[in-house]
XYZ file of C-alpha atoms in Angstrom:
313
model
C -9.690 -17.367 -8.855
C -10.782 -12.780 -7.943
C -9.757 -10.711 -5.448
C -12.369 -10.440 -3.478
C -14.379 -6.649 -4.382
C -16.296 -5.050 -1.265
C -19.564 -2.387 -1.726
C -18.312 -0.074 1.680
C -21.795 1.142 0.986
C -23.706 -1.516 2.198
C -21.340 -0.879 6.137
C -24.553 1.857 5.929
C -27.854 0.423 6.202
C -29.656 -3.540 6.075
C -26.604 -5.461 5.214
C -23.778 -3.695 7.443
C -23.797 -7.219 9.556
C -23.328 -9.533 5.737
C -20.739 -6.907 4.671
C -19.049 -6.001 7.760
C -18.407 -10.103 8.323
C -16.647 -10.234 4.263
C -14.728 -7.482 4.441
C -13.376 -10.021 8.485
C -12.906 -12.354 5.487
C -11.324 -10.342 3.369
C -8.426 -9.073 6.140
C -8.349 -12.821 7.534
C -7.791 -15.105 4.228
C -6.612 -12.338 1.289
C -4.746 -9.324 3.175
C -6.083 -7.388 -0.001
C -9.302 -6.250 -1.238
C -10.574 -4.036 -3.430
C -13.836 -1.406 -2.650
C -16.599 0.345 -4.428
C -18.560 2.691 -3.770
C -16.293 4.027 -0.945
C -17.549 7.849 -0.939
C -14.770 9.046 -2.712
C -15.690 10.852 -5.751
C -15.287 9.869 -9.527
C -14.657 13.497 -10.953
C -12.481 13.624 -8.174
C -10.973 10.674 -9.412
C -10.567 10.969 -13.034
C -8.337 14.083 -12.249
C -6.190 12.043 -10.338
C -6.135 10.430 -12.967
C -5.323 13.203 -15.062
C -2.642 14.766 -12.982
C -0.990 11.883 -12.629
C -0.626 11.326 -16.185
C 0.149 13.524 -17.443
C 3.090 15.051 -14.588
C 5.089 11.856 -15.581
C 5.599 12.964 -19.591
C 5.763 16.242 -18.052
C 8.330 15.899 -15.205
C 9.475 12.403 -15.183
C 9.388 10.198 -18.365
C 12.654 11.142 -19.242
C 14.664 11.184 -15.820
C 13.047 7.698 -16.181
C 14.405 7.746 -19.218
C 18.438 8.072 -17.007
C 17.718 5.943 -14.006
C 19.654 3.126 -12.963
C 16.678 0.429 -13.769
C 17.078 1.591 -17.560
C 21.121 1.849 -17.514
C 21.444 -1.685 -15.889
C 18.397 -3.424 -17.965
C 20.570 -1.914 -21.311
C 24.228 -3.231 -19.993
C 22.091 -6.470 -19.937
C 20.660 -6.515 -23.005
C 23.605 -5.329 -24.827
C 25.390 -9.186 -22.727
C 23.121 -10.654 -25.180
C 23.053 -12.890 -21.930
C 19.707 -15.636 -21.886
C 20.257 -16.218 -17.703
C 20.779 -13.062 -15.954
C 18.786 -11.177 -14.487
C 18.818 -7.486 -12.585
C 17.822 -8.697 -9.259
C 18.604 -5.338 -6.694
C 16.668 -2.564 -9.278
C 13.170 -1.810 -9.609
C 11.332 -0.620 -12.575
C 9.799 1.620 -11.444
C 9.647 6.040 -11.129
C 8.082 6.824 -8.295
C 7.727 9.899 -5.638
C 6.401 10.257 -2.008
C 4.171 12.849 -1.755
C 3.010 13.749 2.631
C 2.009 16.466 4.413
C 5.640 17.436 5.806
C 7.246 17.732 1.807
C 5.081 20.104 -0.007
C 7.157 22.746 -1.227
C 8.898 20.118 -2.896
C 4.977 18.503 -4.880
C 5.567 18.448 -8.331
C 4.649 21.966 -9.944
C 4.569 21.743 -13.887
C 1.328 19.866 -14.314
C -1.626 22.354 -14.138
C -3.835 21.067 -10.698
C -1.718 18.456 -9.675
C -0.607 19.998 -6.068
C -4.024 20.683 -6.377
C -6.077 17.815 -7.145
C -3.951 15.573 -5.217
C -4.681 17.218 -1.647
C -8.049 16.742 -2.020
C -7.309 13.460 -2.992
C -5.158 12.871 -0.184
C -7.607 14.551 2.118
C -10.542 12.666 1.177
C -8.470 8.894 1.216
C -7.456 9.736 4.572
C -11.082 9.952 5.917
C -11.917 6.962 3.550
C -8.606 5.252 5.965
C -10.217 6.376 8.839
C -13.507 4.142 8.215
C -12.093 1.551 6.687
C -10.104 0.802 9.996
C -12.860 1.817 12.219
C -14.484 -1.502 10.222
C -11.683 -3.684 11.009
C -10.984 -2.205 15.003
C -15.379 -3.198 15.178
C -14.910 -6.866 13.146
C -11.953 -7.417 16.286
C -13.733 -6.425 18.550
C -11.778 -3.809 20.134
C -13.040 -0.129 21.014
C -13.815 2.090 18.161
C -10.904 4.739 17.101
C -8.185 1.937 18.850
C -6.132 1.172 15.425
C -5.598 4.802 14.453
C -4.757 6.134 18.358
C -2.302 3.284 18.621
C -1.056 4.717 15.464
C -1.018 8.210 16.491
C 0.959 6.836 19.567
C -1.896 6.998 21.611
C -1.857 10.449 21.370
C -5.203 12.213 22.935
C -8.373 12.887 19.749
C -7.626 16.310 18.600
C -3.874 15.494 18.331
C -3.611 11.959 16.203
C -4.401 13.874 12.952
C -1.043 14.963 12.665
C 0.696 11.772 14.788
C 0.321 8.919 12.436
C 2.347 8.903 8.550
C -0.279 9.479 5.518
C 2.132 8.858 2.921
C 1.147 8.469 -0.881
C 2.822 7.032 -3.124
C 2.718 7.764 -6.726
C 4.257 5.665 -9.255
C 4.969 4.241 -12.366
C 6.217 1.022 -14.279
C 6.463 2.096 -17.844
C 6.415 -0.239 -20.817
C 9.645 -2.539 -20.420
C 11.354 -4.280 -23.111
C 12.763 -7.361 -21.478
C 9.720 -7.443 -19.029
C 11.818 -11.149 -17.706
C 14.632 -10.073 -16.855
C 13.353 -7.468 -14.175
C 10.407 -6.381 -12.147
C 8.555 -3.570 -11.775
C 8.130 -3.879 -7.932
C 10.030 -7.006 -5.994
C 7.842 -9.079 -3.471
C 7.488 -7.887 -0.590
C 4.752 -6.883 2.391
C 3.891 -3.763 3.087
C 5.653 -1.989 6.643
C 2.631 -0.282 7.721
C -0.752 0.031 8.788
C -3.253 0.425 6.330
C -2.570 0.013 2.400
C -5.159 2.185 0.123
C -3.952 1.991 -3.775
C -6.158 3.373 -6.445
C -4.707 1.396 -9.746
C -4.840 1.508 -13.145
C -7.934 0.590 -15.154
C -6.717 -0.902 -17.678
C -2.671 -2.138 -17.121
C -2.442 -5.097 -15.254
C 0.613 -6.069 -13.444
C 0.220 -6.218 -9.542
C 0.056 -9.834 -8.023
C -0.477 -10.759 -4.901
C 0.740 -14.703 -2.919
C -2.613 -16.881 -1.781
C -2.310 -20.214 -1.212
C 1.373 -19.737 -2.787
C 0.044 -18.989 -6.106
C 0.645 -15.498 -7.819
C -2.397 -13.687 -8.253
C -3.849 -10.866 -10.720
C -5.452 -8.104 -8.382
C -8.498 -7.409 -11.910
C -8.085 -3.903 -12.648
C -11.518 -2.221 -11.765
C -12.675 1.184 -12.843
C -12.012 3.447 -9.935
C -11.311 1.293 -6.854
C -9.551 0.969 -3.963
C -7.606 -1.689 -2.958
C -7.286 -2.154 0.075
C -4.186 -3.939 1.375
C -3.428 -4.896 5.010
C 0.758 -3.961 6.588
C 2.970 -5.480 8.879
C 1.305 -3.433 11.555
C -1.802 -4.385 11.650
C -1.141 -8.029 11.635
C 0.802 -6.666 14.573
C -2.164 -5.300 16.096
C -4.403 -8.514 15.666
C -2.129 -11.051 17.009
C -1.897 -12.921 13.615
C -5.233 -12.820 12.999
C -5.178 -9.798 10.132
C -1.729 -11.392 8.028
C 0.150 -8.930 5.533
C -0.272 -10.230 2.454
C 3.088 -10.616 0.019
C 2.390 -8.834 -3.176
C 4.706 -7.786 -6.023
C 4.397 -5.862 -9.366
C 5.585 -7.431 -13.476
C 7.467 -5.389 -15.872
C 4.598 -5.628 -18.817
C 6.116 -5.074 -22.401
C 2.988 -2.589 -23.085
C 0.946 0.258 -21.275
C 2.486 2.429 -18.601
C 0.870 1.520 -15.393
C 0.125 3.764 -12.789
C -0.376 3.654 -9.679
C -1.244 4.983 -6.056
C -0.457 3.436 -3.465
C -1.710 5.389 0.209
C -0.533 4.288 3.150
C -1.594 5.035 7.218
C 0.913 4.016 9.358
C 2.458 5.009 12.796
C 4.179 8.049 14.401
C 7.722 6.857 14.082
C 7.703 7.066 18.011
C 4.443 4.858 17.633
C 4.285 1.481 20.502
C 3.437 -1.289 18.809
C 2.332 -4.819 20.184
C -1.017 -6.737 20.260
C -4.072 -5.141 21.395
C -4.389 -6.733 25.021
C -8.272 -7.601 24.082
C -6.729 -9.676 21.579
C -4.696 -12.218 23.742
C -6.558 -15.332 26.019
C -5.767 -15.653 29.157
C -2.188 -17.172 30.131
C -1.773 -16.790 26.821
C 1.499 -14.881 25.102
C 1.365 -11.969 22.210
C 2.669 -13.652 19.146
C 4.907 -10.769 18.531
C 7.233 -8.301 19.876
C 6.346 -4.875 21.402
C 8.707 -2.499 18.955
C 8.954 1.188 18.171
C 7.486 1.384 14.964
C 10.537 4.081 13.796
C 12.533 0.755 15.261
C 10.886 -1.146 12.802
C 11.962 0.802 9.488
C 14.863 0.751 10.380
C 15.230 -2.620 10.186
C 12.723 -3.137 7.032
C 14.611 -0.983 4.872
C 17.435 -2.927 5.090
C 14.968 -6.010 4.896
C 11.920 -5.446 2.480
C 12.741 -8.393 0.341
C 13.593 -10.631 2.614
C 10.985 -13.116 4.832
C 9.049 -10.897 7.264
C 9.362 -13.028 10.259
C 13.078 -12.462 11.143
C 12.014 -8.674 11.051
C 9.984 -9.568 13.730
C 12.115 -10.742 15.868
C 15.616 -8.375 14.764
C 13.154 -5.082 16.540
C 12.618 -7.832 19.240
C 16.562 -7.818 19.877
C 16.309 -3.685 19.111
């Protein structure tokens, strides 16, 4: 079974209603879908792939060879234990790009900073368009989700209020992929996630109806998934979905995931428009920064207790 693919250009034009309905179905039944014709140029995406791969080779590969997961797997292989697995680390090299840590971005890879700054700018615009589509499908005013994530700030202040981060990850070939996860199963804490994944190396899976399904590589598509805060805001109509990355013996999988998240000060709660008369909200009201404190301790555990824990904060 393949993950749904949406032609985002059709949200404008004669097939708008049909495409909006398809996106609504993806958000309600899948929590994951792929966008093509999303408005980000092929030329820019090719440059992103190039600088990200080059950055790993030049600035990251040597460090990963000395990392904790590599050391732990080596120790496990030396023990030659058939039953043991490594369950407390991931077979992943990762670093974060934000507007506030630009001085720490990799500097030895030609074109990396310029290309990723341009990419993040274009992706942030796409994130807003995706959220506006969700607003419309949920029957909310245009810009509702963006304003909620900004903490209710006025429009001219919104851009700097919400958090927009980009995780640049690589999952190198693993000599014993059955012993360690590329990235352990989890749901995403934040709002809307936009993933630019590897064209060739498969390993991302989502959990649907109790079965793990591959998210098929699709050249220059952007994979969208909904995070925990969209689940809360929609009062459970849209669900955040469990996903994981398998370690693989071949290929160095590239993954560039960007997160449009609430500001730490934003108060998140189900949209009042989605609550039927006299019906109670299915989720508590909380400050996103408090939720992140709980999530940091419980990321790989069932998500429902996270909502209960933050309710008590």
